[in-house]
PDB file of C-alpha atoms in Angstrom:
ATOM      1  CA  MET U 543      32.495 -22.407 -31.028  1.00 48.00           C
ATOM      2  CA  ARG U 544      32.405 -22.781 -34.805  1.00 57.00           C
ATOM      3  CA  GLU U 545      29.208 -23.794 -36.551  1.00 63.00           C
ATOM      4  CA  LYS U 546      31.039 -26.689 -38.226  1.00 82.00           C
ATOM      5  CA  PRO U 547      33.826 -28.466 -36.260  1.00 91.00           C
ATOM      6  CA  VAL U 548      37.237 -28.636 -37.921  1.00 96.00           C
ATOM      7  CA  CYS U 549      39.701 -31.546 -37.780  1.00 98.00           C
ATOM      8  CA  LEU U 550      43.319 -30.693 -38.598  1.00 98.00           C
ATOM      9  CA  LEU U 551      45.801 -33.406 -39.576  1.00 98.00           C
ATOM     10  CA  THR U 552      49.558 -32.855 -39.296  1.00 98.00           C
ATOM     11  CA  VAL U 553      52.577 -35.055 -40.012  1.00 98.00           C
ATOM     12  CA  ASP U 554      56.026 -34.379 -38.542  1.00 98.00           C
ATOM     13  CA  VAL U 555      58.272 -35.700 -41.320  1.00 98.00           C
ATOM     14  CA  GLU U 556      61.372 -37.047 -39.596  1.00 96.00           C
ATOM     15  CA  ASP U 557      63.077 -40.434 -39.581  1.00 94.00           C
ATOM     16  CA  TRP U 558      63.117 -42.961 -36.752  1.00 90.00           C
ATOM     17  CA  PHE U 559      66.571 -41.919 -35.548  1.00 86.00           C
ATOM     18  CA  HIS U 560      65.913 -38.188 -35.373  1.00 86.00           C
ATOM     19  CA  VAL U 561      65.270 -38.315 -31.645  1.00 77.00           C
ATOM     20  CA  ILE U 562      69.071 -38.177 -31.647  1.00 61.00           C
ATOM     21  CA  GLY U 563      70.151 -34.571 -31.949  1.00 54.00           C
ATOM     22  CA  THR U 564      67.468 -33.037 -29.714  1.00 58.00           C
ATOM     23  CA  GLY U 565      70.034 -32.434 -27.007  1.00 54.00           C
ATOM     24  CA  VAL U 566      68.063 -34.444 -24.428  1.00 56.00           C
ATOM     25  CA  ASN U 567      70.829 -36.315 -22.610  1.00 55.00           C
ATOM     26  CA  HIS U 568      68.583 -37.804 -19.916  1.00 58.00           C
ATOM     27  CA  TRP U 569      66.802 -39.996 -22.497  1.00 60.00           C
ATOM     28  CA  PHE U 570      69.876 -42.177 -23.046  1.00 61.00           C
ATOM     29  CA  ARG U 571      71.681 -44.742 -20.896  1.00 57.00           C
ATOM     30  CA  GLN U 572      74.904 -44.178 -22.810  1.00 58.00           C
ATOM     31  CA  PRO U 573      76.546 -40.895 -23.881  1.00 55.00           C
ATOM     32  CA  ILE U 574      74.113 -39.195 -26.221  1.00 57.00           C
ATOM     33  CA  PRO U 575      74.824 -39.764 -29.928  1.00 64.00           C
ATOM     34  CA  THR U 576      75.081 -36.724 -32.162  1.00 73.00           C
ATOM     35  CA  ALA U 577      73.560 -35.768 -35.492  1.00 80.00           C
ATOM     36  CA  SER U 578      76.803 -36.830 -37.171  1.00 82.00           C
ATOM     37  CA  ASP U 579      75.738 -40.410 -36.363  1.00 82.00           C
ATOM     38  CA  TRP U 580      72.586 -40.150 -38.520  1.00 87.00           C
ATOM     39  CA  GLN U 581      74.517 -41.287 -41.583  1.00 86.00           C
ATOM     40  CA  ASN U 582      75.015 -44.663 -39.880  1.00 87.00           C
ATOM     41  CA  TYR U 583      71.298 -45.479 -39.685  1.00 88.00           C
ATOM     42  CA  GLU U 584      68.980 -46.887 -42.348  1.00 92.00           C
ATOM     43  CA  ARG U 585      66.664 -44.241 -43.777  1.00 95.00           C
ATOM     44  CA  ARG U 586      63.009 -45.251 -43.733  1.00 96.00           C
ATOM     45  CA  VAL U 587      61.257 -41.882 -43.876  1.00 97.00           C
ATOM     46  CA  VAL U 588      60.398 -42.008 -47.595  1.00 98.00           C
ATOM     47  CA  ARG U 589      58.606 -45.370 -47.578  1.00 97.00           C
ATOM     48  CA  ASN U 590      56.686 -44.518 -44.398  1.00 97.00           C
ATOM     49  CA  THR U 591      55.669 -41.054 -45.600  1.00 98.00           C
ATOM     50  CA  GLU U 592      54.543 -42.497 -48.923  1.00 98.00           C
ATOM     51  CA  TRP U 593      52.310 -44.961 -47.051  1.00 98.00           C
ATOM     52  CA  ILE U 594      50.697 -41.985 -45.295  1.00 98.00           C
ATOM     53  CA  LEU U 595      50.293 -40.165 -48.617  1.00 98.00           C
ATOM     54  CA  ASP U 596      48.696 -43.190 -50.274  1.00 98.00           C
ATOM     55  CA  THR U 597      46.366 -43.636 -47.323  1.00 98.00           C
ATOM     56  CA  LEU U 598      45.280 -39.998 -47.391  1.00 98.00           C
ATOM     57  CA  ASP U 599      44.557 -40.342 -51.110  1.00 98.00           C
ATOM     58  CA  LYS U 600      42.260 -43.285 -50.385  1.00 98.00           C
ATOM     59  CA  PHE U 601      40.301 -41.224 -47.862  1.00 98.00           C
ATOM     60  CA  ASN U 602      40.491 -38.031 -49.973  1.00 98.00           C
ATOM     61  CA  LEU U 603      41.976 -36.090 -47.058  1.00 98.00           C
ATOM     62  CA  LYS U 604      44.554 -33.317 -46.865  1.00 98.00           C
ATOM     63  CA  ALA U 605      47.173 -32.617 -44.206  1.00 98.00           C
ATOM     64  CA  THR U 606      50.003 -30.308 -43.213  1.00 98.00           C
ATOM     65  CA  PHE U 607      53.431 -31.971 -43.422  1.00 98.00           C
ATOM     66  CA  PHE U 608      56.027 -30.303 -41.186  1.00 98.00           C
ATOM     67  CA  VAL U 609      59.229 -31.445 -42.907  1.00 98.00           C
ATOM     68  CA  LEU U 610      62.606 -31.608 -41.194  1.00 97.00           C
ATOM     69  CA  GLY U 611      65.191 -29.700 -43.224  1.00 97.00           C
ATOM     70  CA  TRP U 612      67.697 -32.563 -42.950  1.00 96.00           C
ATOM     71  CA  VAL U 613      65.139 -34.813 -44.658  1.00 97.00           C
ATOM     72  CA  ALA U 614      64.252 -32.221 -47.294  1.00 98.00           C
ATOM     73  CA  GLU U 615      67.894 -31.743 -48.265  1.00 97.00           C
ATOM     74  CA  ARG U 616      68.392 -35.473 -48.856  1.00 96.00           C
ATOM     75  CA  HIS U 617      64.969 -36.394 -50.239  1.00 96.00           C
ATOM     76  CA  THR U 618      63.960 -33.531 -52.518  1.00 92.00           C
ATOM     77  CA  GLY U 619      61.545 -35.724 -54.427  1.00 95.00           C
ATOM     78  CA  LEU U 620      59.594 -36.483 -51.264  1.00 98.00           C
ATOM     79  CA  VAL U 621      58.911 -32.812 -50.547  1.00 97.00           C
ATOM     80  CA  GLN U 622      57.773 -32.261 -54.114  1.00 97.00           C
ATOM     81  CA  GLU U 623      55.553 -35.342 -54.015  1.00 98.00           C
ATOM     82  CA  ILE U 624      53.849 -34.173 -50.827  1.00 98.00           C
ATOM     83  CA  ARG U 625      53.072 -30.809 -52.404  1.00 98.00           C
ATOM     84  CA  GLN U 626      52.004 -32.293 -55.748  1.00 97.00           C
ATOM     85  CA  ARG U 627      49.451 -34.427 -53.929  1.00 98.00           C
ATOM     86  CA  GLY U 628      47.839 -31.273 -52.610  1.00 98.00           C
ATOM     87  CA  HIS U 629      49.163 -31.119 -49.047  1.00 98.00           C
ATOM     88  CA  GLU U 630      50.627 -28.162 -47.188  1.00 98.00           C
ATOM     89  CA  ILE U 631      54.369 -28.031 -46.522  1.00 98.00           C
ATOM     90  CA  GLY U 632      55.441 -26.640 -43.133  1.00 98.00           C
ATOM     91  CA  CYS U 633      58.830 -26.254 -41.447  1.00 98.00           C
ATOM     92  CA  HIS U 634      60.070 -28.560 -38.667  1.00 98.00           C
ATOM     93  CA  GLY U 635      63.505 -26.973 -38.325  1.00 97.00           C
ATOM     94  CA  TYR U 636      66.662 -28.485 -39.747  1.00 96.00           C
ATOM     95  CA  TRP U 637      68.468 -30.367 -36.950  1.00 92.00           C
ATOM     96  CA  HIS U 638      65.512 -31.444 -34.770  1.00 91.00           C
ATOM     97  CA  LYS U 639      66.922 -29.715 -31.686  1.00 90.00           C
ATOM     98  CA  LEU U 640      64.883 -28.435 -28.761  1.00 91.00           C
ATOM     99  CA  ILE U 641      64.647 -24.661 -29.027  1.00 93.00           C
ATOM    100  CA  ARG U 642      65.895 -24.133 -25.460  1.00 90.00           C
ATOM    101  CA  THR U 643      69.132 -26.008 -26.239  1.00 89.00           C
ATOM    102  CA  GLN U 644      70.006 -23.422 -28.919  1.00 93.00           C
ATOM    103  CA  THR U 645      71.019 -19.787 -28.765  1.00 96.00           C
ATOM    104  CA  PRO U 646      68.684 -17.344 -30.544  1.00 97.00           C
ATOM    105  CA  GLU U 647      71.271 -17.010 -33.317  1.00 98.00           C
ATOM    106  CA  GLN U 648      71.491 -20.790 -33.747  1.00 97.00           C
ATOM    107  CA  PHE U 649      67.717 -21.148 -33.815  1.00 97.00           C
ATOM    108  CA  ARG U 650      67.367 -18.379 -36.395  1.00 98.00           C
ATOM    109  CA  GLU U 651      69.960 -20.013 -38.650  1.00 98.00           C
ATOM    110  CA  ASP U 652      68.327 -23.438 -38.217  1.00 97.00           C
ATOM    111  CA  THR U 653      64.939 -21.989 -39.197  1.00 98.00           C
ATOM    112  CA  ARG U 654      66.306 -20.056 -42.167  1.00 98.00           C
ATOM    113  CA  ARG U 655      68.171 -23.071 -43.495  1.00 98.00           C
ATOM    114  CA  SER U 656      65.135 -25.335 -43.371  1.00 98.00           C
ATOM    115  CA  MET U 657      62.696 -22.748 -44.736  1.00 98.00           C
ATOM    116  CA  GLY U 658      65.062 -21.929 -47.590  1.00 98.00           C
ATOM    117  CA  LEU U 659      65.260 -25.564 -48.640  1.00 98.00           C
ATOM    118  CA  LEU U 660      61.502 -26.080 -48.520  1.00 98.00           C
ATOM    119  CA  GLN U 661      60.666 -22.858 -50.346  1.00 97.00           C
ATOM    120  CA  ASN U 662      63.248 -23.524 -53.062  1.00 97.00           C
ATOM    121  CA  GLN U 663      61.902 -27.042 -53.594  1.00 97.00           C
ATOM    122  CA  THR U 664      58.224 -26.047 -53.778  1.00 96.00           C
ATOM    123  CA  GLY U 665      58.464 -22.515 -55.149  1.00 96.00           C
ATOM    124  CA  GLU U 666      55.994 -21.440 -52.457  1.00 97.00           C
ATOM    125  CA  LYS U 667      56.105 -19.583 -49.156  1.00 97.00           C
ATOM    126  CA  VAL U 668      56.217 -21.716 -46.024  1.00 98.00           C
ATOM    127  CA  HIS U 669      53.559 -20.441 -43.611  1.00 98.00           C
ATOM    128  CA  GLY U 670      53.743 -22.858 -40.696  1.00 98.00           C
ATOM    129  CA  TYR U 671      56.300 -24.095 -38.175  1.00 98.00           C
ATOM    130  CA  ARG U 672      56.404 -26.880 -35.583  1.00 97.00           C
ATOM    131  CA  ALA U 673      59.188 -27.045 -33.022  1.00 96.00           C
ATOM    132  CA  SER U 674      60.998 -30.261 -32.218  1.00 91.00           C
ATOM    133  CA  SER U 675      59.185 -31.987 -29.320  1.00 87.00           C
ATOM    134  CA  ALA U 676      56.808 -29.006 -29.007  1.00 89.00           C
ATOM    135  CA  SER U 677      59.644 -26.988 -27.439  1.00 91.00           C
ATOM    136  CA  ILE U 678      58.343 -23.513 -28.384  1.00 94.00           C
ATOM    137  CA  THR U 679      59.512 -20.514 -26.323  1.00 95.00           C
ATOM    138  CA  ASP U 680      58.574 -16.813 -26.229  1.00 96.00           C
ATOM    139  CA  TRP U 681      61.811 -15.733 -27.866  1.00 97.00           C
ATOM    140  CA  GLY U 682      61.515 -18.553 -30.396  1.00 97.00           C
ATOM    141  CA  ALA U 683      58.058 -17.296 -31.393  1.00 97.00           C
ATOM    142  CA  ASP U 684      59.506 -13.810 -31.900  1.00 98.00           C
ATOM    143  CA  ILE U 685      62.177 -15.157 -34.239  1.00 98.00           C
ATOM    144  CA  LEU U 686      59.618 -17.187 -36.211  1.00 98.00           C
ATOM    145  CA  LEU U 687      57.588 -14.036 -36.844  1.00 98.00           C
ATOM    146  CA  GLU U 688      60.700 -12.101 -37.865  1.00 98.00           C
ATOM    147  CA  GLU U 689      61.594 -14.865 -40.325  1.00 98.00           C
ATOM    148  CA  GLY U 690      58.207 -14.681 -42.060  1.00 97.00           C
ATOM    149  CA  ILE U 691      56.323 -17.540 -40.407  1.00 98.00           C
ATOM    150  CA  THR U 692      52.543 -16.971 -40.308  1.00 98.00           C
ATOM    151  CA  TYR U 693      51.606 -19.524 -37.650  1.00 98.00           C
ATOM    152  CA  ASP U 694      53.242 -21.873 -35.170  1.00 98.00           C
ATOM    153  CA  SER U 695      51.753 -25.229 -34.136  1.00 97.00           C
ATOM    154  CA  SER U 696      53.914 -26.314 -31.216  1.00 96.00           C
ATOM    155  CA  LEU U 697      52.042 -25.494 -28.017  1.00 94.00           C
ATOM    156  CA  TYR U 698      50.493 -28.278 -25.931  1.00 88.00           C
ATOM    157  CA  PRO U 699      48.179 -26.362 -23.545  1.00 84.00           C
ATOM    158  CA  ALA U 700      48.441 -26.921 -19.799  1.00 66.00           C
ATOM    159  CA  ILE U 701      50.546 -30.097 -20.104  1.00 68.00           C
ATOM    160  CA  HIS U 702      53.735 -30.469 -18.085  1.00 67.00           C
ATOM    161  CA  HIS U 703      56.427 -32.389 -19.944  1.00 65.00           C
ATOM    162  CA  ASP U 704      60.209 -32.347 -19.754  1.00 65.00           C
ATOM    163  CA  ASN U 705      60.516 -31.263 -23.396  1.00 71.00           C
ATOM    164  CA  TYR U 706      57.401 -29.194 -24.115  1.00 76.00           C
ATOM    165  CA  GLY U 707      57.663 -25.415 -24.128  1.00 72.00           C
ATOM    166  CA  ARG U 708      55.339 -22.697 -22.852  1.00 85.00           C
ATOM    167  CA  LEU U 709      54.181 -19.333 -24.138  1.00 90.00           C
ATOM    168  CA  THR U 710      53.436 -16.436 -21.804  1.00 91.00           C
ATOM    169  CA  GLY U 711      49.853 -15.242 -21.459  1.00 87.00           C
ATOM    170  CA  THR U 712      48.080 -17.820 -23.632  1.00 90.00           C
ATOM    171  CA  ASP U 713      44.534 -18.999 -22.902  1.00 88.00           C
ATOM    172  CA  ASP U 714      44.408 -22.798 -22.677  1.00 85.00           C
ATOM    173  CA  ARG U 715      40.720 -22.789 -23.648  1.00 86.00           C
ATOM    174  CA  LYS U 716      41.400 -21.349 -27.121  1.00 92.00           C
ATOM    175  CA  PRO U 717      42.559 -23.801 -29.831  1.00 94.00           C
ATOM    176  CA  ILE U 718      43.829 -20.955 -32.034  1.00 96.00           C
ATOM    177  CA  GLU U 719      45.185 -17.770 -30.520  1.00 96.00           C
ATOM    178  CA  ARG U 720      47.060 -14.721 -31.773  1.00 96.00           C
ATOM    179  CA  LEU U 721      50.124 -14.131 -29.633  1.00 96.00           C
ATOM    180  CA  PRO U 722      51.022 -10.617 -28.426  1.00 94.00           C
ATOM    181  CA  ASN U 723      53.693 -10.392 -31.142  1.00 95.00           C
ATOM    182  CA  GLY U 724      51.108 -11.127 -33.857  1.00 94.00           C
ATOM    183  CA  LEU U 725      52.071 -14.750 -34.577  1.00 96.00           C
ATOM    184  CA  LEU U 726      49.163 -17.211 -34.725  1.00 97.00           C
ATOM    185  CA  GLU U 727      49.422 -20.219 -32.415  1.00 97.00           C
ATOM    186  CA  VAL U 728      47.494 -23.312 -33.608  1.00 97.00           C
ATOM    187  CA  LYS U 729      47.607 -25.514 -30.541  1.00 96.00           C
ATOM    188  CA  LEU U 730      47.923 -29.259 -30.171  1.00 95.00           C
ATOM    189  CA  SER U 731      44.686 -30.635 -28.745  1.00 96.00           C
ATOM    190  CA  SER U 732      44.184 -31.394 -25.066  1.00 93.00           C
ATOM    191  CA  LEU U 733      41.138 -32.891 -23.378  1.00 93.00           C
ATOM    192  CA  ARG U 734      39.905 -31.033 -20.310  1.00 88.00           C
ATOM    193  CA  LEU U 735      38.871 -33.424 -17.541  1.00 85.00           C
ATOM    194  CA  PHE U 736      37.647 -31.550 -14.475  1.00 82.00           C
ATOM    195  CA  LYS U 737      40.503 -29.101 -13.794  1.00 77.00           C
ATOM    196  CA  ALA U 738      43.174 -31.134 -15.570  1.00 80.00           C
ATOM    197  CA  TYR U 739      44.175 -31.293 -19.227  1.00 83.00           C
ATOM    198  CA  LEU U 740      45.113 -34.582 -20.856  1.00 87.00           C
ATOM    199  CA  PRO U 741      47.264 -34.770 -24.021  1.00 89.00           C
ATOM    200  CA  TRP U 742      44.936 -35.802 -26.849  1.00 94.00           C
ATOM    201  CA  SER U 743      46.643 -34.903 -30.079  1.00 95.00           C
ATOM    202  CA  GLY U 744      48.746 -37.857 -31.205  1.00 93.00           C
ATOM    203  CA  GLY U 745      52.133 -39.436 -30.710  1.00 87.00           C
ATOM    204  CA  GLY U 746      52.563 -41.887 -27.856  1.00 87.00           C
ATOM    205  CA  TRP U 747      49.281 -40.756 -26.307  1.00 88.00           C
ATOM    206  CA  PHE U 748      47.359 -41.861 -29.407  1.00 93.00           C
ATOM    207  CA  ARG U 749      49.018 -45.265 -29.209  1.00 93.00           C
ATOM    208  CA  LEU U 750      48.546 -45.573 -25.448  1.00 91.00           C
ATOM    209  CA  TYR U 751      44.811 -44.871 -25.142  1.00 91.00           C
ATOM    210  CA  PRO U 752      42.382 -47.557 -26.422  1.00 94.00           C
ATOM    211  CA  TYR U 753      41.071 -46.276 -29.760  1.00 96.00           C
ATOM    212  CA  PRO U 754      37.365 -46.049 -28.706  1.00 97.00           C
ATOM    213  CA  VAL U 755      38.464 -43.906 -25.747  1.00 96.00           C
ATOM    214  CA  PHE U 756      40.623 -41.691 -27.980  1.00 96.00           C
ATOM    215  CA  LYS U 757      37.735 -41.277 -30.442  1.00 97.00           C
ATOM    216  CA  CYS U 758      35.336 -40.227 -27.673  1.00 97.00           C
ATOM    217  CA  GLY U 759      37.868 -37.713 -26.385  1.00 96.00           C
ATOM    218  CA  ALA U 760      38.375 -36.228 -29.858  1.00 97.00           C
ATOM    219  CA  LYS U 761      34.620 -35.817 -30.281  1.00 97.00           C
ATOM    220  CA  ARG U 762      34.405 -34.077 -26.930  1.00 96.00           C
ATOM    221  CA  ILE U 763      37.175 -31.666 -27.928  1.00 96.00           C
ATOM    222  CA  LEU U 764      35.279 -30.884 -31.130  1.00 96.00           C
ATOM    223  CA  ARG U 765      32.081 -30.211 -29.183  1.00 95.00           C
ATOM    224  CA  ASN U 766      33.806 -27.964 -26.650  1.00 93.00           C
ATOM    225  CA  GLN U 767      36.373 -26.145 -28.785  1.00 93.00           C
ATOM    226  CA  GLY U 768      35.296 -26.639 -32.390  1.00 95.00           C
ATOM    227  CA  ILE U 769      38.786 -27.710 -33.507  1.00 96.00           C
ATOM    228  CA  PHE U 770      40.655 -30.982 -33.050  1.00 97.00           C
ATOM    229  CA  LEU U 771      44.310 -31.163 -34.136  1.00 98.00           C
ATOM    230  CA  PHE U 772      46.073 -34.508 -34.605  1.00 98.00           C
ATOM    231  CA  PHE U 773      49.721 -35.263 -35.366  1.00 97.00           C
ATOM    232  CA  ILE U 774      51.688 -38.355 -36.314  1.00 97.00           C
ATOM    233  CA  HIS U 775      55.239 -39.241 -37.394  1.00 96.00           C
ATOM    234  CA  PRO U 776      56.119 -41.467 -40.365  1.00 97.00           C
ATOM    235  CA  TRP U 777      58.166 -43.774 -38.098  1.00 95.00           C
ATOM    236  CA  GLU U 778      55.008 -44.525 -36.096  1.00 95.00           C
ATOM    237  CA  VAL U 779      53.426 -46.315 -39.084  1.00 96.00           C
ATOM    238  CA  ASP U 780      56.502 -48.438 -39.799  1.00 94.00           C
ATOM    239  CA  GLU U 781      55.469 -52.110 -39.902  1.00 88.00           C
ATOM    240  CA  CYS U 782      58.842 -53.219 -38.526  1.00 88.00           C
ATOM    241  CA  PRO U 783      60.281 -50.206 -36.676  1.00 85.00           C
ATOM    242  CA  PRO U 784      63.991 -50.285 -35.794  1.00 86.00           C
ATOM    243  CA  ARG U 785      64.838 -49.871 -32.120  1.00 81.00           C
ATOM    244  CA  LEU U 786      67.034 -47.351 -30.372  1.00 76.00           C
ATOM    245  CA  ASP U 787      68.356 -49.654 -27.656  1.00 75.00           C
ATOM    246  CA  SER U 788      70.327 -46.905 -25.909  1.00 73.00           C
ATOM    247  CA  LEU U 789      67.107 -45.220 -24.707  1.00 73.00           C
ATOM    248  CA  LYS U 790      66.296 -45.390 -21.020  1.00 76.00           C
ATOM    249  CA  LEU U 791      63.225 -47.387 -19.987  1.00 76.00           C
ATOM    250  CA  ALA U 792      60.789 -44.463 -19.693  1.00 71.00           C
ATOM    251  CA  ALA U 793      61.918 -42.936 -22.997  1.00 72.00           C
ATOM    252  CA  HIS U 794      61.771 -46.347 -24.665  1.00 73.00           C
ATOM    253  CA  PHE U 795      58.168 -46.775 -23.461  1.00 69.00           C
ATOM    254  CA  ARG U 796      57.146 -43.351 -24.783  1.00 74.00           C
ATOM    255  CA  ARG U 797      58.745 -44.139 -28.097  1.00 76.00           C
ATOM    256  CA  TYR U 798      57.451 -47.636 -28.764  1.00 78.00           C
ATOM    257  CA  VAL U 799      54.240 -48.175 -26.766  1.00 81.00           C
ATOM    258  CA  SER U 800      51.694 -49.976 -29.019  1.00 84.00           C
ATOM    259  CA  ILE U 801      53.570 -48.842 -32.124  1.00 89.00           C
ATOM    260  CA  LYS U 802      52.648 -51.960 -34.114  1.00 88.00           C
ATOM    261  CA  ARG U 803      48.967 -51.049 -33.739  1.00 91.00           C
ATOM    262  CA  CYS U 804      49.435 -47.513 -34.986  1.00 94.00           C
ATOM    263  CA  ARG U 805      48.626 -48.171 -38.655  1.00 94.00           C
ATOM    264  CA  SER U 806      45.285 -49.792 -37.881  1.00 96.00           C
ATOM    265  CA  ARG U 807      44.390 -47.085 -35.372  1.00 96.00           C
ATOM    266  CA  LEU U 808      45.256 -44.372 -37.875  1.00 97.00           C
ATOM    267  CA  LEU U 809      43.040 -46.027 -40.494  1.00 98.00           C
ATOM    268  CA  ASN U 810      40.179 -45.993 -37.989  1.00 97.00           C
ATOM    269  CA  LEU U 811      40.790 -42.337 -37.192  1.00 98.00           C
ATOM    270  CA  LEU U 812      40.840 -41.296 -40.849  1.00 98.00           C
ATOM    271  CA  SER U 813      37.576 -43.107 -41.484  1.00 98.00           C
ATOM    272  CA  ASP U 814      35.897 -41.498 -38.448  1.00 98.00           C
ATOM    273  CA  PHE U 815      36.965 -37.856 -38.931  1.00 98.00           C
ATOM    274  CA  GLN U 816      37.184 -35.549 -41.952  1.00 97.00           C
ATOM    275  CA  PHE U 817      40.652 -34.041 -41.721  1.00 98.00           C
ATOM    276  CA  THR U 818      42.180 -31.107 -43.568  1.00 98.00           C
ATOM    277  CA  ALA U 819      45.367 -28.985 -43.546  1.00 98.00           C
ATOM    278  CA  ILE U 820      46.044 -26.022 -41.271  1.00 98.00           C
ATOM    279  CA  TYR U 821      46.720 -23.041 -43.558  1.00 97.00           C
ATOM    280  CA  PRO U 822      43.653 -23.483 -45.795  1.00 96.00           C
ATOM    281  CA  THR U 823      41.581 -23.609 -42.606  1.00 95.00           C
ATOM    282  CA  LEU U 824      43.146 -20.388 -41.317  1.00 95.00           C
ATOM    283  CA  LEU U 825      42.235 -18.712 -44.619  1.00 94.00           C
ATOM    284  CA  LYS U 826      38.672 -20.018 -44.504  1.00 92.00           C
ATOM    285  CA  GLU U 827      38.209 -19.018 -40.872  1.00 90.00           C
ATOM    286  CA  GLY U 828      39.479 -15.500 -41.537  1.00 90.00           C
ATOM    287  CA  PHE U 829      42.578 -15.697 -39.327  1.00 91.00           C
ATOM    288  CA  VAL U 830      44.823 -14.738 -42.258  1.00 89.00           C
ATOM    289  CA  GLU U 831      44.371 -13.091 -45.639  1.00 80.00           C
ATOM    290  CA  GLN U 832      45.400 -14.532 -49.009  1.00 71.00           C
TER     291      GLN U 832
END
């Protein structure tokens, strides 16, 4: 365990309607909409991301923003603003599709397209990647390494979920692990309770657990592993979030549980923990070289 615990803050920069396009048909009561329908929805990602940026400025904290390529292409100024405020830019793919729903060639093209946009807009190398809905696969990790990615942050250890991916031979007890192919995996945090692991990194789980319980769990992760990684989406801090009424009941619950409390809970979290971005931490910890 590290002498000084590290808290990593990440933001998956996508809009409220980007659940459409993942290829997950069983989430919807009606025939699944396609990415071509995105143009029909109000864009809210800029205002919500700017609220996060302003809030991080108030707390003097830094984060890693995994930006969807579709967003970057249409909101160039947002990507530049994130970087100008001192945060790390990572890649979240272009179309927000689960990796397993793509062929290797499609996934490679999706990754290249998004990375190219982000690197052209910032003038800097993109080091990190996060898969849509944590859907990382072994062959996906190989392609990320081939395309120049330094680290992936998509793996949720020991958690069974219909969308989450798995990586062969990883040790659930290690928060950061070098994969056999050489790619670094910076894992989403899970809380070990007896022999089970509970998701404790953000999203619907952060909104579902009472905040004092979530805080205690995060502190326990820091004591046991030395690293706690948290993630959030801009649409989760929307004060009046639009609704996707075509979602089935279970998916609707995951999506919207306690969402109106998310801003206040995030403010509590940022006041209780000293967060930073991923890549600077990897440099400091000696996982990568400058």
